[in-house]
Amino acid sequence: MIAITRYRVPGAEADGFAARMSAVLTALSASPGFRTGRLARTVDEPVLWALVTEWDGAGFYRRALGVPAVRMEFIPLAAYAVDEPGAYEVVTTA
Protein backbone atom coordinates (compact mmCIF):
# COMPACT_ATOMS: atom_id res chain seq x y z
CA MET A 1 0.00 0.00 0.00
CA ILE A 2 1.05 3.57 -0.42
CA ALA A 3 0.51 6.46 1.93
CA ILE A 4 0.33 9.98 0.57
CA THR A 5 0.17 12.99 2.85
CA ARG A 6 0.03 16.40 1.22
CA TYR A 7 1.21 19.59 2.89
CA ARG A 8 0.80 23.31 2.28
CA VAL A 9 4.03 24.97 3.45
CA PRO A 10 4.69 28.73 3.22
CA GLY A 11 7.74 29.51 1.09
CA ALA A 12 9.72 31.00 3.97
CA GLU A 13 9.43 27.69 5.87
CA ALA A 14 10.27 25.38 2.97
CA ASP A 15 13.92 24.67 3.82
CA GLY A 16 13.15 23.85 7.44
CA PHE A 17 10.19 21.71 6.41
CA ALA A 18 12.29 19.66 4.00
CA ALA A 19 14.95 19.04 6.65
CA ARG A 20 12.38 18.05 9.27
CA MET A 21 10.57 15.76 6.84
CA SER A 22 13.89 14.06 6.05
CA ALA A 23 14.08 13.18 9.75
CA VAL A 24 10.55 11.74 9.51
CA LEU A 25 11.55 9.57 6.56
CA THR A 26 14.61 8.34 8.44
CA ALA A 27 12.46 7.41 11.45
CA LEU A 28 9.85 5.71 9.26
CA SER A 29 12.48 3.74 7.34
CA ALA A 30 13.42 1.89 10.54
CA SER A 31 9.85 0.54 10.84
CA PRO A 32 8.90 -3.02 9.91
CA GLY A 33 7.05 -3.16 6.60
CA PHE A 34 8.56 0.07 5.23
CA ARG A 35 9.56 -0.25 1.58
CA THR A 36 10.47 3.24 0.37
CA GLY A 37 9.61 6.87 0.85
CA ARG A 38 10.14 10.24 -0.75
CA LEU A 39 9.26 13.87 -0.32
CA ALA A 40 8.09 15.77 -3.39
CA ARG A 41 7.19 19.36 -4.16
CA THR A 42 4.95 20.55 -6.99
CA VAL A 43 6.65 22.40 -9.79
CA ASP A 44 3.59 24.54 -10.53
CA GLU A 45 2.73 25.60 -6.97
CA PRO A 46 5.83 25.32 -4.74
CA VAL A 47 3.90 25.63 -1.49
CA LEU A 48 2.39 22.16 -2.07
CA TRP A 49 4.39 19.13 -0.95
CA ALA A 50 3.69 15.39 -0.74
CA LEU A 51 5.19 12.70 1.45
CA VAL A 52 4.80 9.37 -0.37
CA THR A 53 5.69 6.12 1.37
CA GLU A 54 5.22 2.48 0.39
CA TRP A 55 4.45 -0.29 2.91
CA ASP A 56 3.86 -4.02 3.05
CA GLY A 57 0.34 -3.22 4.30
CA ALA A 58 -1.83 -0.64 6.06
CA GLY A 59 -1.20 -2.22 9.46
CA PHE A 60 2.56 -1.65 9.15
CA TYR A 61 1.98 1.99 8.22
CA ARG A 62 -0.41 2.63 11.09
CA ARG A 63 1.84 0.92 13.63
CA ALA A 64 4.82 2.96 12.39
CA LEU A 65 2.93 6.19 13.03
CA GLY A 66 2.50 5.14 16.67
CA VAL A 67 6.23 4.68 17.35
CA PRO A 68 7.37 7.46 19.75
CA ALA A 69 10.44 8.37 17.64
CA VAL A 70 8.24 8.79 14.56
CA ARG A 71 5.54 10.73 16.43
CA MET A 72 8.10 13.18 17.83
CA GLU A 73 9.24 14.08 14.31
CA PHE A 74 5.92 13.76 12.46
CA ILE A 75 3.27 15.33 14.73
CA PRO A 76 4.69 18.90 14.71
CA LEU A 77 4.45 18.91 10.90
CA ALA A 78 0.75 17.99 10.97
CA ALA A 79 -0.12 21.70 11.13
CA TYR A 80 0.87 21.89 7.45
CA ALA A 81 -1.07 18.79 6.38
CA VAL A 82 -3.98 18.96 3.94
CA ASP A 83 -6.94 17.17 5.57
CA GLU A 84 -7.76 14.29 3.22
CA PRO A 85 -7.53 10.49 3.16
CA GLY A 86 -3.98 9.29 2.59
CA ALA A 87 -3.79 5.48 2.61
CA TYR A 88 -4.20 3.84 -0.79
CA GLU A 89 -4.37 0.20 -1.80
CA VAL A 90 -2.36 -0.44 -4.95
CA VAL A 91 -4.74 -1.76 -7.61
CA THR A 92 -2.43 -2.13 -10.61
CA THR A 93 1.18 -1.48 -11.57
CA ALA A 94 3.14 -1.33 -14.80
mmCIF file of C-alpha atoms in Angstrom:
data_model
loop_
_atom_site.group_PDB
_atom_site.id
_atom_site.type_symbol
_atom_site.label_atom_id
_atom_site.label_comp_id
_atom_site.label_asym_id
_atom_site.label_seq_id
_atom_site.Cartn_x
_atom_site.Cartn_y
_atom_site.Cartn_z
ATOM 1 C CA MET A 1 0.000 0.000 0.000
ATOM 2 C CA ILE A 2 1.052 3.568 -0.417
ATOM 3 C CA ALA A 3 0.510 6.459 1.933
ATOM 4 C CA ILE A 4 0.332 9.976 0.566
ATOM 5 C CA THR A 5 0.171 12.986 2.845
ATOM 6 C CA ARG A 6 0.025 16.396 1.217
ATOM 7 C CA TYR A 7 1.213 19.585 2.888
ATOM 8 C CA ARG A 8 0.803 23.310 2.284
ATOM 9 C CA VAL A 9 4.030 24.974 3.452
ATOM 10 C CA PRO A 10 4.687 28.732 3.222
ATOM 11 C CA GLY A 11 7.739 29.506 1.093
ATOM 12 C CA ALA A 12 9.720 30.996 3.972
ATOM 13 C CA GLU A 13 9.429 27.693 5.870
ATOM 14 C CA ALA A 14 10.269 25.377 2.965
ATOM 15 C CA ASP A 15 13.919 24.673 3.818
ATOM 16 C CA GLY A 16 13.154 23.847 7.437
ATOM 17 C CA PHE A 17 10.186 21.711 6.411
ATOM 18 C CA ALA A 18 12.287 19.656 3.999
ATOM 19 C CA ALA A 19 14.951 19.041 6.649
ATOM 20 C CA ARG A 20 12.381 18.050 9.270
ATOM 21 C CA MET A 21 10.572 15.763 6.838
ATOM 22 C CA SER A 22 13.892 14.059 6.045
ATOM 23 C CA ALA A 23 14.076 13.182 9.745
ATOM 24 C CA VAL A 24 10.550 11.744 9.509
ATOM 25 C CA LEU A 25 11.551 9.571 6.560
ATOM 26 C CA THR A 26 14.611 8.336 8.442
ATOM 27 C CA ALA A 27 12.460 7.412 11.447
ATOM 28 C CA LEU A 28 9.852 5.706 9.263
ATOM 29 C CA SER A 29 12.481 3.745 7.336
ATOM 30 C CA ALA A 30 13.418 1.892 10.542
ATOM 31 C CA SER A 31 9.850 0.544 10.841
ATOM 32 C CA PRO A 32 8.897 -3.023 9.905
ATOM 33 C CA GLY A 33 7.050 -3.160 6.595
ATOM 34 C CA PHE A 34 8.559 0.067 5.235
ATOM 35 C CA ARG A 35 9.565 -0.254 1.578
ATOM 36 C CA THR A 36 10.465 3.238 0.365
ATOM 37 C CA GLY A 37 9.609 6.875 0.853
ATOM 38 C CA ARG A 38 10.138 10.241 -0.749
ATOM 39 C CA LEU A 39 9.256 13.874 -0.321
ATOM 40 C CA ALA A 40 8.092 15.769 -3.388
ATOM 41 C CA ARG A 41 7.193 19.365 -4.162
ATOM 42 C CA THR A 42 4.951 20.550 -6.989
ATOM 43 C CA VAL A 43 6.652 22.400 -9.792
ATOM 44 C CA ASP A 44 3.593 24.539 -10.530
ATOM 45 C CA GLU A 45 2.726 25.600 -6.971
ATOM 46 C CA PRO A 46 5.834 25.322 -4.744
ATOM 47 C CA VAL A 47 3.898 25.632 -1.486
ATOM 48 C CA LEU A 48 2.385 22.158 -2.067
ATOM 49 C CA TRP A 49 4.387 19.129 -0.952
ATOM 50 C CA ALA A 50 3.688 15.393 -0.739
ATOM 51 C CA LEU A 51 5.186 12.700 1.450
ATOM 52 C CA VAL A 52 4.803 9.374 -0.373
ATOM 53 C CA THR A 53 5.693 6.121 1.370
ATOM 54 C CA GLU A 54 5.221 2.478 0.393
ATOM 55 C CA TRP A 55 4.454 -0.287 2.907
ATOM 56 C CA ASP A 56 3.857 -4.020 3.053
ATOM 57 C CA GLY A 57 0.340 -3.220 4.302
ATOM 58 C CA ALA A 58 -1.827 -0.642 6.061
ATOM 59 C CA GLY A 59 -1.195 -2.216 9.463
ATOM 60 C CA PHE A 60 2.560 -1.651 9.150
ATOM 61 C CA TYR A 61 1.976 1.987 8.223
ATOM 62 C CA ARG A 62 -0.411 2.626 11.092
ATOM 63 C CA ARG A 63 1.842 0.925 13.627
ATOM 64 C CA ALA A 64 4.824 2.955 12.392
ATOM 65 C CA LEU A 65 2.925 6.193 13.032
ATOM 66 C CA GLY A 66 2.505 5.140 16.666
ATOM 67 C CA VAL A 67 6.231 4.681 17.353
ATOM 68 C CA PRO A 68 7.371 7.462 19.746
ATOM 69 C CA ALA A 69 10.440 8.372 17.644
ATOM 70 C CA VAL A 70 8.241 8.793 14.564
ATOM 71 C CA ARG A 71 5.545 10.731 16.428
ATOM 72 C CA MET A 72 8.097 13.185 17.834
ATOM 73 C CA GLU A 73 9.238 14.076 14.310
ATOM 74 C CA PHE A 74 5.923 13.762 12.461
ATOM 75 C CA ILE A 75 3.271 15.334 14.726
ATOM 76 C CA PRO A 76 4.695 18.903 14.714
ATOM 77 C CA LEU A 77 4.445 18.907 10.897
ATOM 78 C CA ALA A 78 0.751 17.988 10.973
ATOM 79 C CA ALA A 79 -0.116 21.696 11.131
ATOM 80 C CA TYR A 80 0.874 21.893 7.453
ATOM 81 C CA ALA A 81 -1.071 18.792 6.376
ATOM 82 C CA VAL A 82 -3.980 18.964 3.944
ATOM 83 C CA ASP A 83 -6.937 17.170 5.567
ATOM 84 C CA GLU A 84 -7.763 14.293 3.224
ATOM 85 C CA PRO A 85 -7.534 10.489 3.161
ATOM 86 C CA GLY A 86 -3.980 9.293 2.587
ATOM 87 C CA ALA A 87 -3.795 5.481 2.614
ATOM 88 C CA TYR A 88 -4.196 3.840 -0.793
ATOM 89 C CA GLU A 89 -4.367 0.196 -1.802
ATOM 90 C CA VAL A 90 -2.360 -0.441 -4.950
ATOM 91 C CA VAL A 91 -4.743 -1.757 -7.613
ATOM 92 C CA THR A 92 -2.431 -2.134 -10.609
ATOM 93 C CA THR A 93 1.182 -1.478 -11.568
ATOM 94 C CA ALA A 94 3.143 -1.326 -14.797
#
